[in-house]
CSV table of C-alpha atoms in Angstrom, one decimal:
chain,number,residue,atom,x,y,z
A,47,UNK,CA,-42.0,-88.1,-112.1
A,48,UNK,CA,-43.4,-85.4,-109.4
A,49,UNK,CA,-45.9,-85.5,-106.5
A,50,UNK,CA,-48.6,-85.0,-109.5
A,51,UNK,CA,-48.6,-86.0,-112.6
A,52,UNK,CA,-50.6,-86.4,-116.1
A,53,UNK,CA,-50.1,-86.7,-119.8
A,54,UNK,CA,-48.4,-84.0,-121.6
A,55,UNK,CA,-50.4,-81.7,-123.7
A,56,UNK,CA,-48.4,-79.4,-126.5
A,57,UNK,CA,-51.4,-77.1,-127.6
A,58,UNK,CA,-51.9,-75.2,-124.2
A,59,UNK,CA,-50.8,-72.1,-122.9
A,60,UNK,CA,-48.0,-72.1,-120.0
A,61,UNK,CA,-51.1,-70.5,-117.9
A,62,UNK,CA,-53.1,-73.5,-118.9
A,63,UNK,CA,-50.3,-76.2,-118.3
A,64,UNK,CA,-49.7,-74.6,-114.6
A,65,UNK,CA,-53.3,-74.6,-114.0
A,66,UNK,CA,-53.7,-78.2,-114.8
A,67,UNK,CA,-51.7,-78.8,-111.9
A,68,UNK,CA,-54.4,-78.2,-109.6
A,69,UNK,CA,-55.8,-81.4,-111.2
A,70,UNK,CA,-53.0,-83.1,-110.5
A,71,UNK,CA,-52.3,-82.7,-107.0
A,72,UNK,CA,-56.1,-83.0,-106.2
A,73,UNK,CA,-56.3,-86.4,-107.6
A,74,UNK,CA,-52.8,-86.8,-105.8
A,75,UNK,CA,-54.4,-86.0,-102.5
A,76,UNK,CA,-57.4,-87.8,-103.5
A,77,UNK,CA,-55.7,-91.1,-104.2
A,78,UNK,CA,-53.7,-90.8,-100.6
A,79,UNK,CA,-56.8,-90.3,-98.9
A,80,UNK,CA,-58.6,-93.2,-100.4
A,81,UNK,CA,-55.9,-95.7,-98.9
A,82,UNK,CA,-56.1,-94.2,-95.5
A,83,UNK,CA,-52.5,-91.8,-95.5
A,84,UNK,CA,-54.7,-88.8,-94.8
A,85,UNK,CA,-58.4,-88.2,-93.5
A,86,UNK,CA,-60.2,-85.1,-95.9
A,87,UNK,CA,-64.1,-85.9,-96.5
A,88,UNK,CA,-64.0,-83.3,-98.8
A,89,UNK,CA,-60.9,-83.8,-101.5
A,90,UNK,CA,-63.6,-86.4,-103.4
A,91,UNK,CA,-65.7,-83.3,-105.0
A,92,UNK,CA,-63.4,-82.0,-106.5
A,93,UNK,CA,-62.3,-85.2,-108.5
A,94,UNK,CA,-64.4,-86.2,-111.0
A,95,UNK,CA,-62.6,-89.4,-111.9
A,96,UNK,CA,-60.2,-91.0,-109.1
A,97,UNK,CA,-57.1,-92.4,-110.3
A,98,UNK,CA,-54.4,-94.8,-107.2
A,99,UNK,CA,-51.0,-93.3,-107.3
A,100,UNK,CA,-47.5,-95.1,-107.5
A,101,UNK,CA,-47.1,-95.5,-103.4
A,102,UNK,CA,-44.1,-93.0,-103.6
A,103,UNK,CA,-46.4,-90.1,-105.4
A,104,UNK,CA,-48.9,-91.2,-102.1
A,105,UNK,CA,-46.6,-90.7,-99.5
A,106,UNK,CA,-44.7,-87.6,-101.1
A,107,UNK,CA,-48.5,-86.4,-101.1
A,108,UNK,CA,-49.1,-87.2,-97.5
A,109,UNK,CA,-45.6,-85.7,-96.0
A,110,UNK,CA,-46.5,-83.0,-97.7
A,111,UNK,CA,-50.2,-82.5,-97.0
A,112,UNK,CA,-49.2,-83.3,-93.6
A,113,UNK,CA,-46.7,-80.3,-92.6
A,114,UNK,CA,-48.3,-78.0,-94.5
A,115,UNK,CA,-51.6,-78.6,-92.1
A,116,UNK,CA,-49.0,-79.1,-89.5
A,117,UNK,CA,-47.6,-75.6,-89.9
A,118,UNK,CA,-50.8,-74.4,-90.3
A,119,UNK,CA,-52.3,-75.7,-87.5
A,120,UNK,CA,-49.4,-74.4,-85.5
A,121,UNK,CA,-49.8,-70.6,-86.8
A,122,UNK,CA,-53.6,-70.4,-86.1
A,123,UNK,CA,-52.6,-72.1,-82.0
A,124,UNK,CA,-49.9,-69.5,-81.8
A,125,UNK,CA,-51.8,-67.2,-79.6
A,126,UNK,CA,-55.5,-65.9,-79.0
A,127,UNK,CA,-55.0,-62.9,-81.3
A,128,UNK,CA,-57.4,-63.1,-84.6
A,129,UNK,CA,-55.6,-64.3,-87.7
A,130,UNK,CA,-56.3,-64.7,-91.1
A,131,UNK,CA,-54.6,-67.0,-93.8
A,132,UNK,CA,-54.0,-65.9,-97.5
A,133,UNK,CA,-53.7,-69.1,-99.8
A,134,UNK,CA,-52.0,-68.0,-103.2
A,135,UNK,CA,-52.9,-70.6,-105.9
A,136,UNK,CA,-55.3,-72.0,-103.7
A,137,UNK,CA,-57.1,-74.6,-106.8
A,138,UNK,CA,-59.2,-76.9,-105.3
A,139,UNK,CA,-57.7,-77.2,-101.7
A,140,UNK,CA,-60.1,-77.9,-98.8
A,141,UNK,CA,-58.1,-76.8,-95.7
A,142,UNK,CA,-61.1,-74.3,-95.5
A,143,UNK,CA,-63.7,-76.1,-94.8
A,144,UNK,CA,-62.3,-78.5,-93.2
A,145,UNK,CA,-61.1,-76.2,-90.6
A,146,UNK,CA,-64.9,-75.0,-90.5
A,147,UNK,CA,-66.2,-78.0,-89.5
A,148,UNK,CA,-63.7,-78.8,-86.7
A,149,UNK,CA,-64.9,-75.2,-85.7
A,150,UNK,CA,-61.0,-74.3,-85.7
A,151,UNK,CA,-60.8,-71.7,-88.9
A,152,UNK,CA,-59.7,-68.8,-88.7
A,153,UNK,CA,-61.0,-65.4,-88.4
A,154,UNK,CA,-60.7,-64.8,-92.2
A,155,UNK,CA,-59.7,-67.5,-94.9
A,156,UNK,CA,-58.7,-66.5,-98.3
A,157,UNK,CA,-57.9,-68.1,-101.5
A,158,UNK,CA,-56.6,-66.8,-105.0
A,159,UNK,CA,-56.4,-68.2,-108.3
A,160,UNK,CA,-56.9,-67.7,-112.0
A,161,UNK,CA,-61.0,-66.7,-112.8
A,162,UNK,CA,-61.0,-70.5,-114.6
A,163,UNK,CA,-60.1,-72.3,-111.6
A,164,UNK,CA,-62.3,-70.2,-108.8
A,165,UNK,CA,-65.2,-70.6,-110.8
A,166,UNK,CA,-65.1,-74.5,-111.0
A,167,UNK,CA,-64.6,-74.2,-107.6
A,168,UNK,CA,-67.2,-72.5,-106.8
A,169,UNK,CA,-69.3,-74.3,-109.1
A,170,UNK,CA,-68.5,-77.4,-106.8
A,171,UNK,CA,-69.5,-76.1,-103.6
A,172,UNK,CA,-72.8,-75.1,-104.5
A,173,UNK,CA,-73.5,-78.3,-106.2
A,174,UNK,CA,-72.5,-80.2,-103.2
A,175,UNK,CA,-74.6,-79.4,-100.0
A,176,UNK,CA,-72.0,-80.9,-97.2
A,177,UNK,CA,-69.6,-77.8,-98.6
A,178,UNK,CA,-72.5,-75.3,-99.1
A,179,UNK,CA,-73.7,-75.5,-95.4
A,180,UNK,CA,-70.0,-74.2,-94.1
A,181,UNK,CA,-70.5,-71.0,-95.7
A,182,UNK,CA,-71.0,-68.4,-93.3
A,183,UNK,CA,-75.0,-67.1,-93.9
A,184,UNK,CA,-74.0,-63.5,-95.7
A,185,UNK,CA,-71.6,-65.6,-98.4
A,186,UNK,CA,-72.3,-64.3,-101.7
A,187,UNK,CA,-71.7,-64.6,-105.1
A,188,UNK,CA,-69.5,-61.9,-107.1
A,189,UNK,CA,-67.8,-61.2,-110.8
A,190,UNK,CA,-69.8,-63.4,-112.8
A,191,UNK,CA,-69.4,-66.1,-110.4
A,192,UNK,CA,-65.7,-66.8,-110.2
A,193,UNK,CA,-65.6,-64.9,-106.6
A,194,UNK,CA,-67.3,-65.0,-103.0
A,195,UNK,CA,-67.8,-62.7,-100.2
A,196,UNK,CA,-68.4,-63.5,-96.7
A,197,UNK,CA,-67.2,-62.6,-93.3
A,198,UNK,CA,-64.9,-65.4,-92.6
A,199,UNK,CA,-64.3,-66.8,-96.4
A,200,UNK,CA,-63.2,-65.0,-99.4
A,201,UNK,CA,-62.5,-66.1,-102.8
A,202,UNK,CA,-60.6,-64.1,-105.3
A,203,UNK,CA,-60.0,-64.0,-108.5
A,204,UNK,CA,-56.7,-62.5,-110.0
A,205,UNK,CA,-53.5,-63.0,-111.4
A,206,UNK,CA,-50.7,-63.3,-108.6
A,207,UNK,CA,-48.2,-61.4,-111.6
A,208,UNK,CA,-50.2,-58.2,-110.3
A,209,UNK,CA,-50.6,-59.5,-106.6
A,210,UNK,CA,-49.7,-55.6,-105.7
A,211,UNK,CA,-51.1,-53.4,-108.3
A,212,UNK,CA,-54.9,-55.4,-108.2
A,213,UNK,CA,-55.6,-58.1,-105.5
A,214,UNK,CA,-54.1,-56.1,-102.5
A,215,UNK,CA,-56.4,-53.3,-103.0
A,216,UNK,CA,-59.2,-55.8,-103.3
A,217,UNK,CA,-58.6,-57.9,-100.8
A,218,UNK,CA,-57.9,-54.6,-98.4
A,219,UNK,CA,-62.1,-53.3,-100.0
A,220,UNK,CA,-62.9,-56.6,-98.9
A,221,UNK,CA,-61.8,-56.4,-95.5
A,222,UNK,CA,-58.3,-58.0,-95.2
A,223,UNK,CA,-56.3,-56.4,-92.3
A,224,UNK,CA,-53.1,-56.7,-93.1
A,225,UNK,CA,-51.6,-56.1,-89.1
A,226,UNK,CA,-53.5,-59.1,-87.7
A,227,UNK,CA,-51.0,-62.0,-87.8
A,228,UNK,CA,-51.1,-63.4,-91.3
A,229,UNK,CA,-49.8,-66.7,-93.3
A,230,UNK,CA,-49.3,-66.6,-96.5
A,231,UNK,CA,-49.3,-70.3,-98.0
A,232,UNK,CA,-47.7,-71.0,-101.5
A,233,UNK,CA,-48.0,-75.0,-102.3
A,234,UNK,CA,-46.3,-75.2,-105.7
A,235,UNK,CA,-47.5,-72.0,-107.0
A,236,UNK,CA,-45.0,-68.8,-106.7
A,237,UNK,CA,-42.2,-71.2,-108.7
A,238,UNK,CA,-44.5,-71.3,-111.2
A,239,UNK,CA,-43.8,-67.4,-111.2
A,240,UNK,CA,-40.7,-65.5,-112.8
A,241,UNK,CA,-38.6,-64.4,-109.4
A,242,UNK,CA,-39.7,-60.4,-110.2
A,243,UNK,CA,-43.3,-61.6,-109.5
A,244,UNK,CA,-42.6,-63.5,-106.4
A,245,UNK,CA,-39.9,-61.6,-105.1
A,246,UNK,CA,-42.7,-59.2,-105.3
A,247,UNK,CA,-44.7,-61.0,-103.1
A,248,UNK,CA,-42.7,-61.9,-100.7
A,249,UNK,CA,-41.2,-58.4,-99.8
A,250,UNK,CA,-44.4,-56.8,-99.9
A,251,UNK,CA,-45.6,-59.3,-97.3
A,252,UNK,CA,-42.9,-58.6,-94.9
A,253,UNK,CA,-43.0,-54.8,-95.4
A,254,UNK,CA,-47.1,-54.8,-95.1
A,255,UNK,CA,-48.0,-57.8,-92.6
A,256,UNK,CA,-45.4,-57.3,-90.3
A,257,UNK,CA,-47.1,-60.1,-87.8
A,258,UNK,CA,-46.6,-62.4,-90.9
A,259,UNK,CA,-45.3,-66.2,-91.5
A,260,UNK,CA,-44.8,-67.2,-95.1
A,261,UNK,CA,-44.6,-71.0,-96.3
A,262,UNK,CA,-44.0,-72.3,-99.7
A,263,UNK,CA,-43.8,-76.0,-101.0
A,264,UNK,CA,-41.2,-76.4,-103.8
A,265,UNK,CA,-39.2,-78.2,-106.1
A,266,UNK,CA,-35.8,-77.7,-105.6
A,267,UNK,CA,-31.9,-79.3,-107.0
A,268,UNK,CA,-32.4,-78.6,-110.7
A,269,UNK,CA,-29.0,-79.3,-111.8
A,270,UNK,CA,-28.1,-83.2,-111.0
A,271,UNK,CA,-29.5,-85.5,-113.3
A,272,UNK,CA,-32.7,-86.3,-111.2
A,273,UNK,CA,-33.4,-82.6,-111.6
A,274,UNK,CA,-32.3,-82.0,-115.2
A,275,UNK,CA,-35.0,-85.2,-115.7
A,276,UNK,CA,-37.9,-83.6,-113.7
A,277,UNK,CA,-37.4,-80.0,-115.5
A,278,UNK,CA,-37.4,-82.0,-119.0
A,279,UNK,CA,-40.0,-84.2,-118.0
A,280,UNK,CA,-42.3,-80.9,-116.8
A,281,UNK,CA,-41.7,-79.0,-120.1
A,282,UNK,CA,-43.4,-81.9,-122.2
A,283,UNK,CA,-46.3,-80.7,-120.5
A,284,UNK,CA,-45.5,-77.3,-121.4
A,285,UNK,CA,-44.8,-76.4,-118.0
A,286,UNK,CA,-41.8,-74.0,-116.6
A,287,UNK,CA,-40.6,-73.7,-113.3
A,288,UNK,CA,-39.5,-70.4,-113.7
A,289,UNK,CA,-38.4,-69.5,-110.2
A,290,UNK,CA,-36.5,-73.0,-109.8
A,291,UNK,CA,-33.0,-71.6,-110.4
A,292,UNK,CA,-33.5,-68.6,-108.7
A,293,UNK,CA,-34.3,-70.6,-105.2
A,294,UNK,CA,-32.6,-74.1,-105.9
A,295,UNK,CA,-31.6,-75.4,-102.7
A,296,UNK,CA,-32.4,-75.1,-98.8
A,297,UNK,CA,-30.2,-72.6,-98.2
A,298,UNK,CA,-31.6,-70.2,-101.0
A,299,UNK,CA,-34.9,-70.7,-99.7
A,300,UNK,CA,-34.2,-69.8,-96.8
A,301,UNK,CA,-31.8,-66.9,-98.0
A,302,UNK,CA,-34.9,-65.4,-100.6
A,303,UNK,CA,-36.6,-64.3,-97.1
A,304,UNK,CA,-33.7,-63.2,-94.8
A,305,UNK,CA,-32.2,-61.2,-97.6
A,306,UNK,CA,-35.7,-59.0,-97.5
A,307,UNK,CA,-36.0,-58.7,-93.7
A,308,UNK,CA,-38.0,-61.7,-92.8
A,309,UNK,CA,-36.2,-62.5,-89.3
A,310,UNK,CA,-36.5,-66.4,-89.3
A,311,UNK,CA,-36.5,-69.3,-92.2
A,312,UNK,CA,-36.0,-73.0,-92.2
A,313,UNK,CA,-36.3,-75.2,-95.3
A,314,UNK,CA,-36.5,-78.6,-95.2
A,315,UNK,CA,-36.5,-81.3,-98.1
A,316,UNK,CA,-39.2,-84.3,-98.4
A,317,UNK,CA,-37.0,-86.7,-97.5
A,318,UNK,CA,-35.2,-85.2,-95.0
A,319,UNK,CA,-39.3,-84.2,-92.7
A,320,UNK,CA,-40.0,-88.2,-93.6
A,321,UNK,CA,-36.9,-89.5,-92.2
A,322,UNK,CA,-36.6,-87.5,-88.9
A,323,UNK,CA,-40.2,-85.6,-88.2
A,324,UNK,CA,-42.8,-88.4,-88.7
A,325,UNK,CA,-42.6,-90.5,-85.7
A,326,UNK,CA,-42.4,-94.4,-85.9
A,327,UNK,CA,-45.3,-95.2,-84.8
A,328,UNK,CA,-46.9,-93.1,-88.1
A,329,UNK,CA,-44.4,-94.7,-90.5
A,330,UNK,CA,-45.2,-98.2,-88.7
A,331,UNK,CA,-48.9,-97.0,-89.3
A,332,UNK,CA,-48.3,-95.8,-93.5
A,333,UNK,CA,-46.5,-98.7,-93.7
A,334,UNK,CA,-49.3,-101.2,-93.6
A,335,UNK,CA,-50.9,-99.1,-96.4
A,336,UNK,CA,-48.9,-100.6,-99.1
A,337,UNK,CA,-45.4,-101.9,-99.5
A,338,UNK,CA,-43.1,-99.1,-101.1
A,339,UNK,CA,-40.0,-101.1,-102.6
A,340,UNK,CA,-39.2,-97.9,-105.2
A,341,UNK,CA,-37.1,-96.7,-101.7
A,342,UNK,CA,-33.9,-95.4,-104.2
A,343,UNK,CA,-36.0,-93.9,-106.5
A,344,UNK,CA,-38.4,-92.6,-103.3
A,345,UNK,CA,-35.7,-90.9,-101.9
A,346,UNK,CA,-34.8,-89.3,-105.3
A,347,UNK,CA,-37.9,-87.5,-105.6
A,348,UNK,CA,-38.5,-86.4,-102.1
A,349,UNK,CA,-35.1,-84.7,-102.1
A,350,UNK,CA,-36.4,-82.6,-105.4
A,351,UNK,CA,-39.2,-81.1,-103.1
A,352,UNK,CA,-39.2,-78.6,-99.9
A,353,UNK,CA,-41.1,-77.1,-97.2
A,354,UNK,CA,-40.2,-73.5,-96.4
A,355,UNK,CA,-41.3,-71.1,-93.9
A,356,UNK,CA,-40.2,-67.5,-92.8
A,357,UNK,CA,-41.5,-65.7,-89.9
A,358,UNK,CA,-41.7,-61.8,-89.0
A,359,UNK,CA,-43.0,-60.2,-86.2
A,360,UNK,CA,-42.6,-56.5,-84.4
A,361,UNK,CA,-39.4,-55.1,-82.9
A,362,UNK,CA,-39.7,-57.4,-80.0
A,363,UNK,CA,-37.7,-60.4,-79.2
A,364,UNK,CA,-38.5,-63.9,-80.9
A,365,UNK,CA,-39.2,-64.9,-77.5
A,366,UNK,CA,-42.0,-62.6,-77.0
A,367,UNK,CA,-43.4,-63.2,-80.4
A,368,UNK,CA,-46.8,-64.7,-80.8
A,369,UNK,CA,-44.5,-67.2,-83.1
A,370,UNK,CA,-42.3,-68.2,-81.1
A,371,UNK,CA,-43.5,-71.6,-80.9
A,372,UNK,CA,-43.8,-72.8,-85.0
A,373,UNK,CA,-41.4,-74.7,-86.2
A,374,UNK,CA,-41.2,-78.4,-87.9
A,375,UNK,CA,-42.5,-81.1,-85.4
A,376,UNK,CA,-42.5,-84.6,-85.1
A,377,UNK,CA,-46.0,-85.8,-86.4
């Protein structure tokens, strides 16, 4: 079992399996919000049939969704400079416009994925007036509809394999400035990569953003039996987690950054953010949203998953870095 799941399908590509994901955590998120563990107006348009969760898949999804927007939230408060976030993988998440409409985005918001899954995106928001109206006035349609333009939203197109030969390029014509602060956010998506690929990524980010913070969510602990069960489980569905062993506990993810010059990481497991960094008045409050008696198999699975960051910044001291004040809180 994962934060996510759905029947498996042999006849599918590995592309097409790790795309299908998207589905998966959307009705995820979709199903948490409908019992009241998160507020997101928009996660419903981009479900076309809503399915409840086992409670453990709906709180995995809101410890998740929440530290994620935490962190987030955190990197665009970090000072008054003009930032801009880069989602990689971003499927059907909403972050976007939900920043919009709380009038807290920031200056540019950009999201990449495979052509299939940016043009049922886009198909949604111009089907579905409350997300149209958040796109800036000049927003406009490009490559056959599987991309859009505007001055403070951009959706790409591309294969993150060839994040440096094709989409940094494009994103640069497009008007990415890459020594603004920048966050790069991975949910699930760069261990779906081989570790040449990411790796990639992740050093080019340092060496090119150097005002950057990076944050992946992850599965982690492949080798114990819960592991060996999710990896087996996750190839019925023709699905590889290729960068699993490369990066398989906390202290790897936090080693893959330092080891390329990132100056600061932390990783934390599921389990470990639900335990100590939700206060009690929000577990009191989750609580009431269902009984969760699967608490041996709950904290199984939330010790499988991780939230990483890593942080960069100039040649001055952490202390004088726009950064200096992100790191995990109590929600």
């Amino acid at each position: 079992m994962s934060f996510g799941t759905s029947r498996p399908n042999r006849n599918i590509s590995n592309d097409e399996a790790v795309r299908g994901t998207n589905d998966d955590a959307t009705i995820s998120k979709l199903s948490a919000v409908n019992l009241g563990y998160l507020e997101d107006k928009f996660a419903r348009y981009f479900v076309k049939r809503g399915t409840r969760r086992p409670p453990i898949i709906n709180r995995g999804s809101f410890v998740r969704t929440r530290f994620l927007d935490s962190l987030l939230q955190l990197f665009i408060d970090s000072s008054t400079e003009k930032k801009q976030v880069v989602s990689l993988g971003a499927g059907s998440d909403t972050r976007y416009f939900l920043l919009k409409e709380a009038k807290q985005n920031p200056h540019l918001y950009i999201e990449i994925d495979f052509p299939e899954v940016t043009s049922r995106k886009l198909a949604t928001i111009y089907k579905n007036p409350e997300l149209k109206r958040l796109l800036p006035e000049d927003a406009k349609l490009g490559n056959g509809g599987t991309e859009l333009y505007s001055s403070d939203y951009i959706l790409l197109s591309g294969d993150l394999r060839r994040f440096t030969e094709d989409l940094v390029p494009r994103l640069q014509e497009l008007g990415c400035d890459f020594s603004l602060p920048t966050m790069f956010l991975s949910e699930c998506v760069l261990i779906y990569l081989d570790p040449i690929y990411s790796d990639k990524i992740v050093l080019w980010a340092v060496e090119s953003a150097p005002k950057s913070m990076f944050v992946t969510y992850e599965q982690i602990l492949p080798d114990d039996p819960f592991g060996q069960m999710m990896i087996r489980n996750l190839e019925l569905r023709d699905i590889k987690l290729r960068g699993l062993h490369a990066y398989p506990d906390l202290a790897s993810q936090e080693e893959r950054y330092l080891q390329k010059g990132w100056r600061f990481a932390k990783a934390l497991d599921i389990q470990e953010l639900h335990e100590h960094y939700i206060s009690s008045s929000e577990k009191a409050r989750i609580a009431k949203l269902e009984f969760l008696d699967e608490l041996e198999e709950w904290n199984l699975l939330a010790k499988h998953y991780c939230i990483a960051y890593a942080l960069t910044f100039p040649e001055e001291s952490k202390e004088q870095s726009p950064f200096k004040d992100i790191c995990f809180q109590k929600l």
